[in-house]
Short mmCIF file of C-alpha atoms in Angstrom, two decimals:
data_model
loop_
_atom_site.label_atom_id
_atom_site.label_comp_id
_atom_site.label_asym_id
_atom_site.label_seq_id
_atom_site.Cartn_x
_atom_site.Cartn_y
_atom_site.Cartn_z
CA MET A 1335 46.35 109.08 -58.19
CA LEU A 1336 44.80 108.81 -54.76
CA GLY A 1337 45.06 111.78 -52.43
CA PHE A 1338 44.46 111.87 -48.69
CA THR A 1339 43.97 115.27 -47.05
CA PRO A 1340 43.84 115.57 -43.26
CA ALA A 1341 41.19 117.65 -41.53
CA ALA A 1342 42.13 120.45 -39.16
CA SER A 1343 41.89 119.62 -35.47
CA ASP A 1344 38.66 121.62 -35.19
CA GLY A 1345 37.14 119.59 -38.05
CA THR A 1346 35.95 122.67 -39.98
CA ARG A 1347 38.48 122.67 -42.83
CA PHE A 1348 41.04 120.57 -44.64
CA LEU A 1349 44.82 120.99 -44.53
CA TRP A 1350 45.43 120.91 -48.29
CA ASP A 1351 49.13 121.70 -47.90
CA GLN A 1352 49.55 118.42 -45.99
CA GLN A 1353 47.91 116.20 -48.61
CA ILE A 1354 49.57 112.82 -49.15
CA GLN A 1355 49.25 111.37 -52.66
CA MET A 1356 49.89 107.90 -53.95
CA ALA A 1357 50.06 107.14 -57.65
CA LEU A 1358 48.83 103.72 -58.74
CA SER A 1359 50.21 101.67 -61.61
CA VAL A 1360 47.91 99.99 -64.10
CA GLU A 1361 48.65 96.66 -62.42
CA GLU A 1362 47.72 98.06 -59.01
CA VAL A 1363 44.46 99.51 -60.37
CA GLY A 1364 43.68 96.08 -61.84
CA LEU A 1365 44.48 94.41 -58.51
CA ILE A 1366 42.12 96.74 -56.65
CA VAL A 1367 39.33 96.18 -59.18
CA ASN A 1368 39.84 92.41 -59.10
CA GLN A 1369 40.29 91.83 -55.36
CA LEU A 1370 37.88 94.26 -53.73
CA PRO A 1371 35.51 94.12 -51.97
CA ALA A 1372 36.12 90.39 -51.36
CA HIS A 1373 39.80 90.52 -50.35
CA PRO A 1374 42.03 93.20 -48.79
CA VAL A 1375 44.77 94.89 -50.82
CA GLU A 1376 47.95 96.45 -49.45
CA LEU A 1377 50.24 98.63 -51.56
CA SER A 1378 53.41 100.31 -50.40
CA ARG A 1379 56.00 102.80 -51.60
CA SER A 1380 59.52 103.12 -50.32
CA GLY A 1381 61.61 106.28 -50.45
CA SER A 1382 63.80 104.98 -53.24
CA GLN A 1383 60.77 104.58 -55.53
CA GLY A 1384 59.31 108.05 -55.13
CA GLU A 1385 60.15 111.33 -56.80
CA GLY A 1386 63.11 113.20 -55.41
CA GLY A 1387 64.99 110.11 -54.24
CA THR A 1388 68.76 110.18 -54.14
CA ALA A 1389 71.17 107.43 -55.15
CA GLU A 1390 71.18 106.22 -51.55
CA GLY A 1391 67.39 105.93 -51.63
CA THR A 1392 66.85 108.46 -48.86
CA MET A 1393 64.19 111.11 -49.06
CA THR A 1394 63.73 114.51 -47.51
CA GLY A 1395 60.13 115.53 -46.88
CA VAL A 1396 58.67 112.78 -49.09
CA PRO A 1397 56.87 110.05 -47.10
CA ASP A 1398 57.14 106.31 -47.34
CA LYS A 1399 53.57 105.10 -47.68
CA VAL A 1400 51.44 102.04 -47.01
CA LEU A 1401 47.92 101.99 -48.44
CA THR A 1402 45.64 99.29 -47.07
CA ILE A 1403 42.23 98.82 -48.61
CA SER A 1404 40.08 96.49 -46.53
CA PRO A 1405 36.57 95.13 -47.02
CA GLY A 1406 34.09 95.78 -44.24
CA GLU A 1407 30.53 94.97 -43.33
CA GLY A 1408 27.87 95.35 -45.98
CA ALA A 1409 30.35 95.73 -48.87
CA MET A 1410 31.85 98.92 -47.44
CA VAL A 1411 35.57 99.43 -48.02
CA THR A 1412 38.14 101.24 -45.85
CA PHE A 1413 41.05 103.08 -47.46
CA ALA A 1414 43.76 103.58 -44.80
CA LEU A 1415 47.05 105.36 -45.44
CA ASP A 1416 50.02 105.26 -43.10
CA TYR A 1417 53.25 107.06 -43.91
CA VAL A 1418 56.68 108.07 -42.72
CA LEU A 1419 57.58 111.74 -42.89
CA ASP A 1420 61.01 113.13 -42.05
CA GLY A 1421 62.05 109.85 -40.47
CA VAL A 1422 58.97 109.60 -38.21
CA GLY A 1423 56.55 106.74 -38.83
CA GLY A 1424 53.08 105.93 -37.61
CA GLN A 1425 51.75 109.45 -37.92
CA ILE A 1426 49.29 110.61 -35.26
CA SER A 1427 45.69 111.27 -36.31
CA GLN A 1428 44.63 114.88 -36.76
CA LEU A 1429 41.26 114.13 -35.14
CA ASP A 1430 40.69 111.98 -32.05
CA THR A 1431 37.70 110.41 -33.81
CA ASN A 1432 39.85 108.91 -36.60
CA SER A 1433 40.55 105.21 -36.61
CA VAL A 1434 43.54 103.94 -34.67
CA ASN A 1435 44.49 101.80 -37.68
CA ALA A 1436 46.06 104.61 -39.68
CA PRO A 1437 46.48 108.36 -39.54
CA MET A 1438 44.35 108.92 -42.62
CA GLU A 1439 41.35 106.78 -43.32
CA VAL A 1440 38.31 106.98 -45.58
CA ILE A 1441 35.39 104.60 -45.29
CA ALA A 1442 33.49 104.18 -48.55
CA GLN A 1443 30.00 102.75 -48.36
CA ALA A 1444 29.01 100.07 -50.90
CA GLY A 1445 27.56 102.52 -53.43
CA GLU A 1446 30.49 104.91 -53.12
CA PHE A 1447 32.97 102.10 -53.65
CA GLU A 1448 31.06 100.88 -56.71
CA VAL A 1449 31.46 104.36 -58.23
CA VAL A 1450 35.22 104.34 -57.45
CA LYS A 1451 35.53 100.80 -58.83
CA LEU A 1452 33.69 101.75 -62.04
CA ILE A 1453 35.95 104.78 -62.54
CA LEU A 1454 39.02 102.58 -62.01
CA GLN A 1455 37.72 99.93 -64.45
CA GLN A 1456 36.96 102.53 -67.11
CA SER A 1457 40.38 104.16 -66.71
CA ILE A 1458 42.49 101.06 -67.36
CA PRO A 1459 42.28 101.19 -71.19
CA TYR A 1460 43.27 104.86 -71.14
CA LEU A 1461 46.15 104.26 -68.73
CA VAL A 1462 47.67 101.65 -71.05
CA GLY A 1463 47.05 103.80 -74.14
CA TRP A 1464 44.50 101.51 -75.80
CA PRO A 1465 42.34 104.26 -77.41
CA SER A 1466 45.43 105.91 -78.93
CA MET A 1467 46.68 102.59 -80.31
CA MET A 1468 43.25 101.86 -81.78
CA ASP A 1469 43.04 105.32 -83.35
CA ILE A 1470 46.43 104.75 -85.03
CA ALA A 1471 45.44 101.26 -86.21
CA VAL A 1472 42.12 102.47 -87.63
CA GLY A 1473 43.83 105.46 -89.30
CA ASN A 1474 46.41 103.14 -90.90
CA ALA A 1475 43.66 100.79 -92.12
CA VAL A 1476 41.68 103.66 -93.65
CA ARG A 1477 44.78 105.06 -95.39
CA ALA A 1478 45.67 101.61 -96.71
CA GLY A 1479 42.10 101.15 -97.96
CA ARG A 1480 42.12 104.49 -99.75
CA SER A 1481 45.47 103.86 -101.39
CA GLY A 1482 44.36 100.47 -102.69
CA ALA A 1483 46.94 98.57 -100.61
CA GLY A 1484 45.94 95.06 -99.67
CA GLY A 1485 43.39 94.76 -102.47
CA TYR A 1486 40.96 97.32 -100.98
CA GLY A 1487 39.31 99.96 -103.09
CA LYS A 1488 39.64 98.12 -106.43
#
């Protein structure tokens, strides 16, 4: 889950109640790990895919989102999030100093992105349930060995 929180116009605090979150699937995490920092990645969510959607696919208060992750100079990476909220797209930046590319943007330097990438890489097995499956498989093998099934323990 990635979360973007805008800063107040005076730049002294964050507006936590206006945070925009975007959950990533295992495939999207793998795409980010594989493609960056060499190639840009763009992920989007429409209203019909998010929580709270109706049968018509319309949303109230839940934004449509576009996350663009772009490589920059010196292996830095820019995370930019644009969204639609209450039918209004292309949100205006909270601070005049923000990029014009998106209303919420985070630039990660090479070392910072390596930390994020490592966390993403390490999370993939847990997201797909690999440790739990292995624990079950090992437990079954130990029980089978103790019971003498399969010729073990004789």
